[in-house]
Amino acid sequence: MSEEQYTISKTLELLRSEFPDLTLSSLRFLEKEGLLQPHRTQGGHRLYSDEDIARIRLIKRLQSQRYYPLENIRHMLG
């Protein structure tokens, strides 16, 4: 059974109510920083799994509720 995968816009839609400041740019930035590794289609489009979405939630909570810098978060997620 394959896991559901979401486009970047659907991912934002799923997380927007919880994290209104989340943007396409911030998701791309988290990927650039090595904190996310969404699957890529042959055409280069990002697809996010449920695990990726849970990881985004954790990163955003650590940033907003605990005020951890990304470098600390990167080490925590190891």
Short mmCIF file of C-alpha atoms in Angstrom, two decimals:
data_model
loop_
_atom_site.label_atom_id
_atom_site.label_comp_id
_atom_site.label_asym_id
_atom_site.label_seq_id
_atom_site.Cartn_x
_atom_site.Cartn_y
_atom_site.Cartn_z
CA MET A 1 0.00 0.00 0.00
CA SER A 2 1.57 3.27 -1.07
CA GLU A 3 1.66 6.33 1.12
CA GLU A 4 -0.27 9.43 0.07
CA GLN A 5 1.83 12.21 -1.44
CA TYR A 6 0.91 15.88 -1.63
CA THR A 7 1.98 18.71 -3.90
CA ILE A 8 3.64 21.72 -2.31
CA SER A 9 0.41 23.74 -2.60
CA LYS A 10 -1.69 20.94 -1.03
CA THR A 11 0.90 20.64 1.75
CA LEU A 12 0.57 24.37 2.45
CA GLU A 13 -3.22 24.06 2.42
CA LEU A 14 -3.05 21.22 4.99
CA LEU A 15 -0.77 23.21 7.31
CA ARG A 16 -2.02 26.78 6.77
CA SER A 17 -4.52 26.87 9.66
CA GLU A 18 -1.87 25.66 12.10
CA PHE A 19 1.01 27.73 10.67
CA PRO A 20 -0.33 30.82 8.85
CA ASP A 21 3.22 32.09 8.23
CA LEU A 22 4.20 28.95 6.25
CA THR A 23 4.87 29.77 2.58
CA LEU A 24 6.17 28.08 -0.56
CA SER A 25 9.45 29.88 0.06
CA SER A 26 9.73 28.63 3.63
CA LEU A 27 9.19 25.01 2.52
CA ARG A 28 11.83 25.43 -0.19
CA PHE A 29 14.16 27.00 2.39
CA LEU A 30 13.73 24.06 4.79
CA GLU A 31 14.63 21.75 1.91
CA LYS A 32 17.66 23.86 0.96
CA GLU A 33 18.81 23.73 4.59
CA GLY A 34 18.63 19.92 4.53
CA LEU A 35 15.73 19.67 6.99
CA LEU A 36 13.30 18.23 4.43
CA GLN A 37 13.77 15.90 1.51
CA PRO A 38 10.51 15.68 -0.40
CA HIS A 39 10.23 13.19 -3.23
CA ARG A 40 10.69 14.70 -6.69
CA THR A 41 8.72 13.72 -9.76
CA GLN A 42 10.49 13.22 -13.09
CA GLY A 43 9.46 16.79 -13.90
CA GLY A 44 11.07 18.06 -10.69
CA HIS A 45 7.87 18.75 -8.74
CA ARG A 46 8.04 18.24 -4.98
CA LEU A 47 5.78 15.64 -3.39
CA TYR A 48 5.43 15.59 0.40
CA SER A 49 4.53 12.45 2.36
CA ASP A 50 2.62 12.27 5.64
CA GLU A 51 6.01 11.82 7.30
CA ASP A 52 7.29 15.02 5.65
CA ILE A 53 4.22 16.88 6.88
CA ALA A 54 4.76 15.60 10.43
CA ARG A 55 8.39 16.74 10.18
CA ILE A 56 7.32 20.23 9.01
CA ARG A 57 4.93 20.44 11.97
CA LEU A 58 7.72 19.48 14.38
CA ILE A 59 10.17 21.99 12.86
CA LYS A 60 7.61 24.80 12.95
CA ARG A 61 6.65 24.02 16.56
CA LEU A 62 10.28 23.94 17.66
CA GLN A 63 10.85 27.27 15.93
CA SER A 64 7.73 29.03 17.20
CA GLN A 65 7.15 27.52 20.65
CA ARG A 66 10.70 26.78 21.74
CA TYR A 67 12.54 29.41 19.66
CA TYR A 68 15.18 26.92 18.58
CA PRO A 69 17.40 28.07 15.72
CA LEU A 70 17.48 25.87 12.61
CA GLU A 71 21.00 24.65 13.41
CA ASN A 72 19.76 23.19 16.72
CA ILE A 73 16.70 21.69 15.03
CA ARG A 74 18.93 20.08 12.39
CA HIS A 75 20.96 18.37 15.14
CA MET A 76 17.80 17.25 16.98
CA LEU A 77 16.37 15.68 13.83
CA GLY A 78 19.78 14.14 13.13
#
